[in-house]
Coordinates of C-alpha atoms and ligand atoms in Angstrom, one line a residue:
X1208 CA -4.5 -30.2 32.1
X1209 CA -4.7 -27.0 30.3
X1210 CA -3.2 -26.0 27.0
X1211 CA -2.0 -22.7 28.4
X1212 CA -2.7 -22.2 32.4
X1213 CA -2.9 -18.9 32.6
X1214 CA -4.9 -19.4 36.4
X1215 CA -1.3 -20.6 37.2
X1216 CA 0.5 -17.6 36.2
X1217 CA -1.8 -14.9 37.6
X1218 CA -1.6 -17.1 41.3
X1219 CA 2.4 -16.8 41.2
X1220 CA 1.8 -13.0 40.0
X1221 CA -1.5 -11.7 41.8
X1222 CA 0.3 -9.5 44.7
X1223 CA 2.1 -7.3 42.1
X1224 CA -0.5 -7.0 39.6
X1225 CA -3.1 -6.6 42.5
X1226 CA -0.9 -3.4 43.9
X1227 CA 0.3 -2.0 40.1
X1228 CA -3.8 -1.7 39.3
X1229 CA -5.3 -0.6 41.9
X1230 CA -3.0 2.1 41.9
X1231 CA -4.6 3.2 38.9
X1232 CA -8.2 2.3 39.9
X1233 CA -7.7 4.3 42.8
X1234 CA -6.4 7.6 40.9
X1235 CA -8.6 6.9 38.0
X1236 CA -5.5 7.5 35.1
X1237 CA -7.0 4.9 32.9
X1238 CA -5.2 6.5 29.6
X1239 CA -1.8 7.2 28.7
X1240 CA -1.6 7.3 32.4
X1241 CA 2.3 7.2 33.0
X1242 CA 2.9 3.5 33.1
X1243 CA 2.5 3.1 29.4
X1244 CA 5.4 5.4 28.9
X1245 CA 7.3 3.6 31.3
X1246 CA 6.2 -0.1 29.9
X1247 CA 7.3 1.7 26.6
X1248 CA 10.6 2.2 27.4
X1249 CA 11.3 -0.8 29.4
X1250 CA 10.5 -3.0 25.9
X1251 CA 12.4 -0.8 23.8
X1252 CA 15.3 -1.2 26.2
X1253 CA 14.7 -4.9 26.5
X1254 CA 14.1 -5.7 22.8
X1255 CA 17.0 -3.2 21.8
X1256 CA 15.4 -1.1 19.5
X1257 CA 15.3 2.8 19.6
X1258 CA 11.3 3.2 19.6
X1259 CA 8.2 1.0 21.3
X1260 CA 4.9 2.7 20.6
X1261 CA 2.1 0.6 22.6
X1262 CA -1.4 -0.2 20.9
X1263 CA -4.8 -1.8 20.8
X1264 CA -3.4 -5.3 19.3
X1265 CA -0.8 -6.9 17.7
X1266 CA -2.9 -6.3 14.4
X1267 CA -3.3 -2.3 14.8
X1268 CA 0.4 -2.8 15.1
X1269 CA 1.4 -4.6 11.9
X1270 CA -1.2 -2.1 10.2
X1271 CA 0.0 1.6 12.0
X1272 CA 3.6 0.0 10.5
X1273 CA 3.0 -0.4 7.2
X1274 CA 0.7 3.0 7.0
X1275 CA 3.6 4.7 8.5
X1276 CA 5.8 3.5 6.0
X1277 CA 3.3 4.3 3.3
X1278 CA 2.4 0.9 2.6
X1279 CA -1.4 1.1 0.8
X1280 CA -3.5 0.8 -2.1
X1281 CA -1.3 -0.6 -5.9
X1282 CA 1.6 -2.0 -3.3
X1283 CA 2.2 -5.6 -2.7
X1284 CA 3.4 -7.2 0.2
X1285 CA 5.0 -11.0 0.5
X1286 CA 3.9 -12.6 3.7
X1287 CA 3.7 -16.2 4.6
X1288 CA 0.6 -18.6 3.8
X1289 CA 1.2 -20.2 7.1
X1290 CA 0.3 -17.6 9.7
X1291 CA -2.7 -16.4 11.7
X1292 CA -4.7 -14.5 9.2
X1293 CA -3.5 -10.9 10.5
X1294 CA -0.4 -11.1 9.3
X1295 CA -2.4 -10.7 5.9
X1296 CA -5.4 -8.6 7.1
X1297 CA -3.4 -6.1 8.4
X1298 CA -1.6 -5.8 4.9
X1299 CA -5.3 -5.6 3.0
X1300 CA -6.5 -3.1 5.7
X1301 CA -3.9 -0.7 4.5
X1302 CA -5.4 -1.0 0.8
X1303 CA -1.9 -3.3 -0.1
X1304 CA -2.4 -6.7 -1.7
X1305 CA -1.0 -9.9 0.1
X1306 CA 1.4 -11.9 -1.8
X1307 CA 1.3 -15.5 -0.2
X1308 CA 4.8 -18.1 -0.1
X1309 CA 5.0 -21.4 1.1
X1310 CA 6.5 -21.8 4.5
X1311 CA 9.8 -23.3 4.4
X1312 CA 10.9 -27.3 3.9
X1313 CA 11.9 -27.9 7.1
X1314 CA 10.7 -25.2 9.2
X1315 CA 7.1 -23.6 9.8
X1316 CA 8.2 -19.8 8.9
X1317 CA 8.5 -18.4 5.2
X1318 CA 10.7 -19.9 2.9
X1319 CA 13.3 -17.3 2.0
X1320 CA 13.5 -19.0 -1.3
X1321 CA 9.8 -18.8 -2.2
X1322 CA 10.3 -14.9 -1.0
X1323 CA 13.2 -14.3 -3.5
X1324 CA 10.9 -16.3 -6.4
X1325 CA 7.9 -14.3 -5.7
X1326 CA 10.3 -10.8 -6.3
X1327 CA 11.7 -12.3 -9.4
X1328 CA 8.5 -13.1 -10.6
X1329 CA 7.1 -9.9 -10.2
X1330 CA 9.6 -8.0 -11.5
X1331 CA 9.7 -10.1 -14.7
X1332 CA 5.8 -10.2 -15.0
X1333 CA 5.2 -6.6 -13.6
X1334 CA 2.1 -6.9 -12.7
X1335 CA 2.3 -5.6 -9.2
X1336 CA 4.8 -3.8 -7.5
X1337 CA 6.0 -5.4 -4.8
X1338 CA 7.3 -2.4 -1.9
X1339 CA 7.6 -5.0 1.3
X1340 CA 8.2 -8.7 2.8
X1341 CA 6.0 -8.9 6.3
X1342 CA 7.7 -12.4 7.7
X1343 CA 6.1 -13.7 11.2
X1344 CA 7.5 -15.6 13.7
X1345 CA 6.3 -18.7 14.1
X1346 CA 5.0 -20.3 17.1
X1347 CA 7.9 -18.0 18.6
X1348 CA 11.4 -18.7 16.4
X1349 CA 12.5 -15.7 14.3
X1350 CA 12.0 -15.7 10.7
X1351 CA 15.8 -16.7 8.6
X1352 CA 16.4 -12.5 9.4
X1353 CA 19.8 -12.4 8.0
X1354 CA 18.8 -13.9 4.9
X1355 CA 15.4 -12.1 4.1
X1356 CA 17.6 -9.0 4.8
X1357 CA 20.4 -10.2 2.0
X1358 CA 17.6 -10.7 -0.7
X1359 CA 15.0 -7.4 0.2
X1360 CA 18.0 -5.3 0.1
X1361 CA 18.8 -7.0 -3.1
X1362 CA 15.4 -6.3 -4.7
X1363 CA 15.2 -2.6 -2.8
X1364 CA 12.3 -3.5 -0.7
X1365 CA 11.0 -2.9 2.8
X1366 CA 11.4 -5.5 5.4
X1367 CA 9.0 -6.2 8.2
X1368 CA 8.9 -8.3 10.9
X1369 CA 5.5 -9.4 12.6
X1370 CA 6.5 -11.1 16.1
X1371 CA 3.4 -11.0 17.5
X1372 CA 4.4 -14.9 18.7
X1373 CA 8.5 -14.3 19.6
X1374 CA 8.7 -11.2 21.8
X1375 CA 11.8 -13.1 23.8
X1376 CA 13.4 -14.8 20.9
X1377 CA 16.5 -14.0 19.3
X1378 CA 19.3 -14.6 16.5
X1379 CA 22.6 -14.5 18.4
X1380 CA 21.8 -11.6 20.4
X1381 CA 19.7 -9.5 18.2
X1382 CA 16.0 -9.8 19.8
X1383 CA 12.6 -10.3 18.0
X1384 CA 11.2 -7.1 17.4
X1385 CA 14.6 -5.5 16.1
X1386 CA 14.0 -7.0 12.6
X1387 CA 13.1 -5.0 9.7
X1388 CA 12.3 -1.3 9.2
X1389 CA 9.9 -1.9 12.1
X1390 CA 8.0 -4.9 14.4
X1391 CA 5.1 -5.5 15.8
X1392 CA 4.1 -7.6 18.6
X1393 CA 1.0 -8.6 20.6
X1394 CA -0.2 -9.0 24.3
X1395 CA -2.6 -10.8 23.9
X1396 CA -3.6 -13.3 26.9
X1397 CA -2.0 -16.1 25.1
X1398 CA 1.2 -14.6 23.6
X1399 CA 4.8 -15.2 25.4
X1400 CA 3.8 -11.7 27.0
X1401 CA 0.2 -11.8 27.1
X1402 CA -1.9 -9.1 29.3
X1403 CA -5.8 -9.1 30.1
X1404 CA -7.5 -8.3 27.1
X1405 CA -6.2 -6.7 23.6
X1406 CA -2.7 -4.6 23.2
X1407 CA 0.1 -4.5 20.6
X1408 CA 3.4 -2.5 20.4
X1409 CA 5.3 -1.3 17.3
X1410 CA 9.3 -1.5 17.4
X1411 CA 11.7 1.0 15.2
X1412 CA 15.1 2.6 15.2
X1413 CA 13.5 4.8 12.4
X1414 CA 12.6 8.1 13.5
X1415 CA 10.4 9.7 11.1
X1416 CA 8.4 5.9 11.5
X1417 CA 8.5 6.2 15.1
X1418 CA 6.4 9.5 15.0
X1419 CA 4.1 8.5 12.2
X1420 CA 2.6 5.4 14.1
X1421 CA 2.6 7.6 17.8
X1422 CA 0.5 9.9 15.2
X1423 CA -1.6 7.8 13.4
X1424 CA -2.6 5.2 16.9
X1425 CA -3.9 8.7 18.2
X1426 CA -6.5 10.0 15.6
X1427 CA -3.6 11.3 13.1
X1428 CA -2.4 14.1 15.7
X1429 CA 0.3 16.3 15.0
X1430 CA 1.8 19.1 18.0
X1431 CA -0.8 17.7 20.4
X1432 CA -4.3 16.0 20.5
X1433 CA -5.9 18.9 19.6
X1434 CA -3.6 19.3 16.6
X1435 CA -4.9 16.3 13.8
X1436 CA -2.7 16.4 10.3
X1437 CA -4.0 13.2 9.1
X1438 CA -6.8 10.7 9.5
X1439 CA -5.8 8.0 11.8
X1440 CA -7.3 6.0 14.6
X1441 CA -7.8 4.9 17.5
X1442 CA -5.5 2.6 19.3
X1443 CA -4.3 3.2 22.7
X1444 CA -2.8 0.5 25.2
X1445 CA -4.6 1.3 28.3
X1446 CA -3.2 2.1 31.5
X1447 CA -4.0 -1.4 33.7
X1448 CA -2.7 -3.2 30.6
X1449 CA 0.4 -1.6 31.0
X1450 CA 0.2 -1.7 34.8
X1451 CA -0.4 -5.6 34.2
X1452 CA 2.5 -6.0 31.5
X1453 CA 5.2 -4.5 33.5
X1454 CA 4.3 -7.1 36.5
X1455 CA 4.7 -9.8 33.9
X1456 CA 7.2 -8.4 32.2
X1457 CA 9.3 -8.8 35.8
X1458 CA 8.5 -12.0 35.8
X1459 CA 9.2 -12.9 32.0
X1460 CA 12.8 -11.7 32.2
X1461 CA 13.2 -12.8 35.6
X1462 CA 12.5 -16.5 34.8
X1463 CA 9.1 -17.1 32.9
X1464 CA 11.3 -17.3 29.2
X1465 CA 14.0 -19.3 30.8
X1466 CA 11.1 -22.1 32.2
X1467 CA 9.5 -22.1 28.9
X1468 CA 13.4 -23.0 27.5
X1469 CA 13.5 -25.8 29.6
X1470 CA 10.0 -27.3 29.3
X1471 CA 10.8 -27.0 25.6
X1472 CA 14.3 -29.1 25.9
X1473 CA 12.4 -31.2 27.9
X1474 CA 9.9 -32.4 25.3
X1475 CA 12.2 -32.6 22.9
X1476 CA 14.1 -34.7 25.0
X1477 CA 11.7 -36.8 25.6
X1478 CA 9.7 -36.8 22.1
X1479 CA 12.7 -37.7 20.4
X1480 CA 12.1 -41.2 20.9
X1481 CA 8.5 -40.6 19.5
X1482 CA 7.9 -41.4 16.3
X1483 CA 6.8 -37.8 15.1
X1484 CA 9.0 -34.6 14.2
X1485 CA 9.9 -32.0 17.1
X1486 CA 10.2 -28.3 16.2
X1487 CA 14.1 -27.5 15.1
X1488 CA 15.4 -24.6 16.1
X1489 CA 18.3 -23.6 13.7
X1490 CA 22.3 -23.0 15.8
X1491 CA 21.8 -19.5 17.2
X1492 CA 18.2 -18.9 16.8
X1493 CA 16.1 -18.8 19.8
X1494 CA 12.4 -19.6 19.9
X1495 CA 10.2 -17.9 22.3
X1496 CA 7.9 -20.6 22.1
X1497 CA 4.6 -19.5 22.3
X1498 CA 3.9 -22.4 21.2
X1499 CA 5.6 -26.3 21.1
X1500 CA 4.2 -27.7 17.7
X1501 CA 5.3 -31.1 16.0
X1502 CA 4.5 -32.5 12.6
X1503 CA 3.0 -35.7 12.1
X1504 CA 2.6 -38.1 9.1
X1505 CA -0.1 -36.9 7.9
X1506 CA -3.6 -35.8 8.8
X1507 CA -5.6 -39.3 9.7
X1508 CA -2.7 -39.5 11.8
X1509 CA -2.8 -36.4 13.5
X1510 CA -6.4 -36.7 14.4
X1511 CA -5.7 -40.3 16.0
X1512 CA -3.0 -38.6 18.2
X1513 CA -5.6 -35.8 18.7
X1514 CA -8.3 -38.1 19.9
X1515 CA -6.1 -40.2 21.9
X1516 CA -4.8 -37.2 23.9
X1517 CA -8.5 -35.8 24.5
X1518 CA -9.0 -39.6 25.8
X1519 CA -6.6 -38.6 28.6
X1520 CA -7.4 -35.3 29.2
X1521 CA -5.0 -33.2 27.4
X1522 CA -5.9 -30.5 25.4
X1523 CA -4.1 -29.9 21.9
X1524 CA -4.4 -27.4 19.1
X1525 CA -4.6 -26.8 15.3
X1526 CA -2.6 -24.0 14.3
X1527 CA -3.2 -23.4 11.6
X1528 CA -5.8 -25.6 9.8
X1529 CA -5.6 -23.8 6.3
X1530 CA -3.3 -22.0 4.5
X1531 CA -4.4 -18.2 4.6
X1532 CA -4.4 -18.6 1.0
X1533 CA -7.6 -20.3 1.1
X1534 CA -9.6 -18.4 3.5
X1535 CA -12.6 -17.2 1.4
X1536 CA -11.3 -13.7 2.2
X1537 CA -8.2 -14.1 0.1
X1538 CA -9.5 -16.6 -2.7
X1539 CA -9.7 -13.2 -5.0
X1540 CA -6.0 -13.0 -4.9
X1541 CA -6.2 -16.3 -6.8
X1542 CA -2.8 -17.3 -5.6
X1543 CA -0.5 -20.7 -7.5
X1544 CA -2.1 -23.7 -6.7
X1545 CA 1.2 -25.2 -5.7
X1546 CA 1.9 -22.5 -2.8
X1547 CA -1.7 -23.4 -1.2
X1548 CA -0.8 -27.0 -1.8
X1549 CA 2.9 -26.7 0.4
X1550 CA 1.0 -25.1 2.7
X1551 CA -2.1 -27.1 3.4
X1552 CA 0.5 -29.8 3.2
X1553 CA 1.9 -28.9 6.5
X1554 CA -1.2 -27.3 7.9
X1555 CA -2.4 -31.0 7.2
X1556 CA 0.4 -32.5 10.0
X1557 CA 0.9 -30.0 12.8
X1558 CA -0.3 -30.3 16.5
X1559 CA 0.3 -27.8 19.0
X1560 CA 1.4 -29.7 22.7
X1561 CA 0.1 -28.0 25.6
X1562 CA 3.0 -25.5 26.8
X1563 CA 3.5 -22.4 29.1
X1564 CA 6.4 -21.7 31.7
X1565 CA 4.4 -22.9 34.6
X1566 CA 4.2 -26.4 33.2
X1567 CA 5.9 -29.4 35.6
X1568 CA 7.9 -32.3 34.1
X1569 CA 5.1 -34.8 35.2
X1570 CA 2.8 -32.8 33.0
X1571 CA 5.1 -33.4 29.8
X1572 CA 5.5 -36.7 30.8
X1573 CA 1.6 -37.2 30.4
X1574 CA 1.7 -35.9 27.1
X1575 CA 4.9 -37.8 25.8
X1576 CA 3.4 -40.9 27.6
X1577 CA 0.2 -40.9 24.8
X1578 CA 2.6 -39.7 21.9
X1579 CA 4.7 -43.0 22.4
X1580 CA 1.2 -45.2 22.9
X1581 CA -0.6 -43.9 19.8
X1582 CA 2.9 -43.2 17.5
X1583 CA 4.7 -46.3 19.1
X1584 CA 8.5 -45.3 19.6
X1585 CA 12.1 -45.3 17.4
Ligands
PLP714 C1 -1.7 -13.1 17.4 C2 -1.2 -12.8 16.1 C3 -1.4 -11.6 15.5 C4 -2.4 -10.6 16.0 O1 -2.3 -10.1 17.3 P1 -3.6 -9.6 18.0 O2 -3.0 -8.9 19.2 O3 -4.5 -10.7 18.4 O4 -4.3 -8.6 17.1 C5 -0.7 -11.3 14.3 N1 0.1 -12.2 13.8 C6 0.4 -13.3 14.4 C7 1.4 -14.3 13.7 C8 -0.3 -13.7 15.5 O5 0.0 -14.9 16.1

């Protein structure tokens, strides 16, 4: 079995990706050819936000967002400590200082409490000044939106959303991506809408953002690329990933998200009479599940369940292992000992299932089969 059978996917989709890039092989447009525009547009119209500026990766997105809202050196930003560690990279590339809170109690994104405690306590302490919240998606559910929006308009600060794991999911009908002064999300191969290699896209209703990040991905050019009014760099989607993205694209809205829905109510279904805890999606939020993750006991228990699933063939996943407060690369920022420990709490019990839209029932079954053996069953 595979954790994410991406073979599967490009068999169901080779005739259209096969005719969209050879296209382009044949007339050689390999950049900006006229596919990125029109990928462009087609996930600003699908996401429902104003402006979608394509890029390199998902992480050249989150960092050509906060640059373009001059996000850099003496700022801090509050981002989760359980993420993938560019949520908080992208944040120290741009000179800015990573402020790190727990995820939430229940949930695996960032606690809007924590968020609102780390504001109080920096305006009280003043030691940095705080200018943005970067919340992430986890594993492909929205971040509590309406309520990081109630406190950062409370404290005046910037709100971002990186959805590099939820392009698909929603709050009522208000699509990842459309959070926040601006979004970014990420292509690649593994994400809900993965392509064949690297690429990113920014998402904004702002304006005067919009054009700073179309500047900056393009070596800081101003009338045209000849024309350079800032130091930038480079980060271009290129043409076959666009060509490739707009064939799965198709296929995503046409019935890829729905599958992965149903796969997902399927295990849940199913591991409900496991003894472990299934992912819980709050009434009106919508995961785009990039990935199905439970939480076990605790960690000797997670690596029996681990073991025993390897036994029977069925790859499983760590994410994430430790909380990004602990990476060696953020130990300077000598974050409270009691955020790391939340977090390390949780990174100590989750398990990533295998999970993608082409997955059968009898698959699931296999998995849930091992779950009840090794767990035993309520
Ligand atoms: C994958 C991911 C990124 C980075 O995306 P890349 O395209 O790999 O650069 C950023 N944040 C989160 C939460 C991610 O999962």
């Amino acid at each position: 079995m595979e954790f994410r059978d991406l073979k599967r996917q490009y068999n169901a989709l080779r005739e259209e990706i096969s005719k969209r890039t050879e296209r382009i092989l044949e007339e050689s447009r390999f950049i900006q050819g006229r596919e990125v525009a029109e990928l462009e547009e087609k996930l600003a119209d699908y996401v429902g936000a104003k402006h979608c500026i394509t890029c390199s990766s998902g992480t050249d997105a989150l960092r050509l967002a906060l640059q373009a809202a001059d996000i850099g050196e003496g700022d801090g930003v509050i981002v989760p400590d359980f993420t993938f560690f560019a949520t908080a990279e992208a944040v120290m590339q741009t000179g800015a200082v990573p402020i790190f809170t727990e995820p939430e109690e229940n949930g695996y994104n960032i606690s809007a409490k924590g968020v609102e405690r780390e504001l109080c306590r920096a305006e009280k302490e003043g030691s940095v000044r705080i200018k943005a919240v970067l919340a992430a998606d986890m594993f492909g559910l929205p971040a509590n939106y309406p309520e990081l929006e109630r406190i950062a308009k409370k404290y005046n600060v910037l709100l971002f959303e990186d959805g590099a794991q939820s392009f698909g999911g929603k709050i009522g009908e208000q699509k990842a991506g459309s959070f926040g002064a601006a979004a970014a999300t990420s292509f690649f191969p593994s994400k809900p809408l993965g392509c064949y290699g690297d690429g990113g896209a920014v998402f904004t209703d702002d304006d005067g953002l919009a054009e700073q990040v179309r500047s900056l991905r393009e070596h800081g050019k101003g009338s045209d690329k000849y024309d350079n009014v800032r130091v930038g760099c480079n980060s271009r989607l290129d043409t076959l990933q666009a060509a490739v993205l707009l064939a799965k694209l198709a296929a995503y809205k046409r019935y890829e998200l729905d599958a992965a829905q149903k796969i997902a109510e399927i295990y849940s279904v199913k591991l409900g009479a496991a003894k472990l805890e299934t992912p819980k999606i709050p009434t009106l939020f919508y995961s785009a599940w990039a990935q199905y993750t439970v939480k076990l006991q605790n960690k000797t228990q997670r690596e029996e369940l681990q073991r025993e699933l390897k036994n029977a063939g069925i790859p499983s996943n760590v994410y994430y292992p430790k909380p990004l407060s602990s990476q060696k690369a953020c130990l300077h920022l000598q974050t409270p000992a009691d955020i790391t420990e939340k977090t390390q709490n949780l990174c100590d019990r989750v398990l990533s299932l295998p999970f993608h839209p082409y997955m059968t029932e009898w698959e699931t079954e296999q998995v849930c089969r091992v779950c009840y053996d090794t767990l035993g069953t309520v």
